[in-house]
Amino acid sequence: MSYLPSTSSLLRSPMANKVVCVQGKERIAPNPPQFGIGGLVPAPQDSGRTSSHSTEHLGSYERGPPLAVDLPKPIFSGSPMWHDSGDVLLHVHDRGTEYKFRVHQFILSMHSLVFRDMFQLGTQSKQNVLVNDLPVIPLMDPVEDVCFLLSAFYNGIEDIRESHDLDAALAVLRLSHKYQAERLYKAVLGLLLESWPLNRTDYFTMHPEQRQRVASSIKLIKTARAIQCPALLPTAFYELATIPTEQWTEHEENLLASLSSEDLRSLFLGKKRMLNRYKVFTSKLLDEHSPNPYGNCRCCNRRQIILKLRAELGVAFLDGTPDLEKSSALRSFGDIGCVKCVNCEGWLFSLLRALEVDIWENIPVDFNLYRVEKVEYASLRRCRAFR
């Protein structure tokens, strides 16, 4: 669920400018902030002064004289975006509009090391901007991301888990990393790894339709690169490489162009290297020095089995898609009529298994990715995948 209303749905009430007293002098105060659905508060734009919001203020309160500005109650009770009992205002400047969130310092401090340090430093300053005695913290993040983060701070990530909202999960992952909310970061990371698992068995127990996520995998790669989280990269790159390009939509093709040149190069090189692994594998099948561990069989023609297997795997070369499902599908050995005994069936199974394991375990190498530690390949309890 998104807590951000559209611009047209924000409910505004025109209010006249008021004369207020600031340090013994009269000045015209800007229109008080208006409140919208979900507690979002678009702040007024004051053309008479230059905005002081910048990334330089991250980590401390914005300095300046205290302002006496009325804060009317929101039209809708907007928890967790607005709390009447809140003791801090978050100012978010996004796409030319400012929004206010009234929240609790102890909630922010409980989750985030950055906010905790910010408040400790802020109490030592006597020149912080105050609105009705509330300190103001400027944030330069997208307003949607801030909404998702506050929702996670107050309500946890169950809404994300149940709704499978990838944009919400990635937003919380980015900001929990930025503001050092370690527990929340690990929780969301674990949720994403359930849908893009490093464990091969976990991945292939997912329904095939859940592994056709071009746009989602691209978004995941961009976020993982931004926060330097290598564990999210291998499966996302593999998924992009194994989806035939003719199945991509125009939107997905355009989205692919948003990847960095380095990632695009890694994607195309990785796909080529994976196809080469098929080629090397099939070229060795007819090698007479590759013994059948189950011994010679009189009822099955080993050469005929290998030729049939090579023909089936050759589809991968023609399609240009190194899809492990092509080898997995061959496990219905009834499709290979030349397999007539249990021993040869076991031998063929071992060949396919070796191919699958080799391709999967070399994803980081083929795509020039950071080599993820083996312990990170451990099986995870899987939920329904993000789309």
PDB file of N, CA and C in Angstrom, residues 161 190-199 201-207 378-386:
ATOM      1  N   ARG A 161       5.692  -7.702   3.203  1.00  0.00           N
ATOM      2  CA  ARG A 161       5.709  -9.153   3.021  1.00  0.00           C
ATOM      3  C   ARG A 161       4.394  -9.659   2.439  1.00  0.00           C
ATOM      4  N   GLY A 190      16.692  -9.940   3.848  1.00  0.00           N
ATOM      5  CA  GLY A 190      16.281 -11.337   3.917  1.00  0.00           C
ATOM      6  C   GLY A 190      15.024 -11.605   3.115  1.00  0.00           C
ATOM      7  N   LEU A 191      14.102 -10.647   3.124  1.00  0.00           N
ATOM      8  CA  LEU A 191      12.861 -10.787   2.363  1.00  0.00           C
ATOM      9  C   LEU A 191      13.146 -10.833   0.863  1.00  0.00           C
ATOM     10  N   LEU A 192      14.047  -9.996   0.403  1.00  0.00           N
ATOM     11  CA  LEU A 192      14.395  -9.980  -1.024  1.00  0.00           C
ATOM     12  C   LEU A 192      15.155 -11.239  -1.429  1.00  0.00           C
ATOM     13  N   LEU A 193      15.997 -11.742  -0.528  1.00  0.00           N
ATOM     14  CA  LEU A 193      16.748 -12.959  -0.836  1.00  0.00           C
ATOM     15  C   LEU A 193      15.854 -14.191  -0.877  1.00  0.00           C
ATOM     16  N   GLU A 194      14.666 -14.096  -0.322  1.00  0.00           N
ATOM     17  CA  GLU A 194      13.719 -15.192  -0.456  1.00  0.00           C
ATOM     18  C   GLU A 194      13.180 -15.270  -1.882  1.00  0.00           C
ATOM     19  N   SER A 195      13.138 -14.139  -2.566  1.00  0.00           N
ATOM     20  CA  SER A 195      12.632 -14.111  -3.936  1.00  0.00           C
ATOM     21  C   SER A 195      13.740 -14.196  -4.977  1.00  0.00           C
ATOM     22  N   TRP A 196      14.943 -13.772  -4.632  1.00  0.00           N
ATOM     23  CA  TRP A 196      16.111 -13.929  -5.503  1.00  0.00           C
ATOM     24  C   TRP A 196      17.169 -14.704  -4.712  1.00  0.00           C
ATOM     25  N   PRO A 197      16.889 -15.965  -4.390  1.00  0.00           N
ATOM     26  CA  PRO A 197      17.781 -16.713  -3.490  1.00  0.00           C
ATOM     27  C   PRO A 197      19.106 -17.059  -4.157  1.00  0.00           C
ATOM     28  N   LEU A 198      20.127 -17.167  -3.335  1.00  0.00           N
ATOM     29  CA  LEU A 198      21.427 -17.607  -3.815  1.00  0.00           C
ATOM     30  C   LEU A 198      21.500 -19.121  -3.899  1.00  0.00           C
ATOM     31  N   ASN A 199      20.591 -19.781  -3.230  1.00  0.00           N
ATOM     32  CA  ASN A 199      20.569 -21.239  -3.238  1.00  0.00           C
ATOM     33  C   ASN A 199      19.852 -21.735  -4.493  1.00  0.00           C
ATOM     34  N   THR A 201      18.579 -24.695  -5.319  1.00  0.00           N
ATOM     35  CA  THR A 201      17.362 -25.474  -5.086  1.00  0.00           C
ATOM     36  C   THR A 201      16.190 -24.568  -4.754  1.00  0.00           C
ATOM     37  N   ASP A 202      16.438 -23.566  -3.912  1.00  0.00           N
ATOM     38  CA  ASP A 202      15.371 -22.622  -3.569  1.00  0.00           C
ATOM     39  C   ASP A 202      14.850 -21.912  -4.818  1.00  0.00           C
ATOM     40  N   TYR A 203      15.771 -21.536  -5.689  1.00  0.00           N
ATOM     41  CA  TYR A 203      15.359 -20.783  -6.874  1.00  0.00           C
ATOM     42  C   TYR A 203      14.504 -21.635  -7.812  1.00  0.00           C
ATOM     43  N   PHE A 204      14.904 -22.872  -8.035  1.00  0.00           N
ATOM     44  CA  PHE A 204      14.193 -23.698  -9.008  1.00  0.00           C
ATOM     45  C   PHE A 204      12.950 -24.370  -8.441  1.00  0.00           C
ATOM     46  N   THR A 205      12.710 -24.222  -7.144  1.00  0.00           N
ATOM     47  CA  THR A 205      11.423 -24.672  -6.611  1.00  0.00           C
ATOM     48  C   THR A 205      10.359 -23.598  -6.785  1.00  0.00           C
ATOM     49  N   MET A 206      10.761 -22.399  -7.175  1.00  0.00           N
ATOM     50  CA  MET A 206       9.799 -21.345  -7.482  1.00  0.00           C
ATOM     51  C   MET A 206       9.124 -21.652  -8.813  1.00  0.00           C
ATOM     52  N   HIS A 207       7.878 -21.232  -8.947  1.00  0.00           N
ATOM     53  CA  HIS A 207       7.143 -21.446 -10.192  1.00  0.00           C
ATOM     54  C   HIS A 207       7.844 -20.699 -11.326  1.00  0.00           C
ATOM     55  N   ALA A 378      23.233 -20.648   1.655  1.00  0.00           N
ATOM     56  CA  ALA A 378      22.393 -21.523   2.474  1.00  0.00           C
ATOM     57  C   ALA A 378      20.925 -21.343   2.114  1.00  0.00           C
ATOM     58  N   SER A 379      20.191 -22.418   2.255  1.00  0.00           N
ATOM     59  CA  SER A 379      18.770 -22.385   1.905  1.00  0.00           C
ATOM     60  C   SER A 379      18.013 -21.428   2.811  1.00  0.00           C
ATOM     61  N   LEU A 380      17.090 -20.680   2.225  1.00  0.00           N
ATOM     62  CA  LEU A 380      16.251 -19.755   2.973  1.00  0.00           C
ATOM     63  C   LEU A 380      14.811 -20.223   2.907  1.00  0.00           C
ATOM     64  N   ARG A 381      14.066 -19.897   3.934  1.00  0.00           N
ATOM     65  CA  ARG A 381      12.635 -20.169   3.899  1.00  0.00           C
ATOM     66  C   ARG A 381      12.013 -19.197   2.913  1.00  0.00           C
ATOM     67  N   ARG A 382      11.321 -19.703   1.928  1.00  0.00           N
ATOM     68  CA  ARG A 382      10.878 -18.890   0.807  1.00  0.00           C
ATOM     69  C   ARG A 382       9.408 -18.519   0.935  1.00  0.00           C
ATOM     70  N   CYS A 383       9.100 -17.269   0.622  1.00  0.00           N
ATOM     71  CA  CYS A 383       7.715 -16.825   0.529  1.00  0.00           C
ATOM     72  C   CYS A 383       7.374 -16.660  -0.945  1.00  0.00           C
ATOM     73  N   ARG A 384       6.158 -16.253  -1.239  1.00  0.00           N
ATOM     74  CA  ARG A 384       5.760 -15.998  -2.619  1.00  0.00           C
ATOM     75  C   ARG A 384       6.623 -14.879  -3.177  1.00  0.00           C
ATOM     76  N   ALA A 385       7.097 -15.060  -4.396  1.00  0.00           N
ATOM     77  CA  ALA A 385       8.111 -14.163  -4.940  1.00  0.00           C
ATOM     78  C   ALA A 385       7.553 -12.796  -5.279  1.00  0.00           C
ATOM     79  N   PHE A 386       8.448 -11.789  -5.211  1.00  0.00           N
ATOM     80  CA  PHE A 386       8.114 -10.469  -5.729  1.00  0.00           C
ATOM     81  C   PHE A 386       7.983 -10.573  -7.237  1.00  0.00           C
TER      82      PHE A 386
END
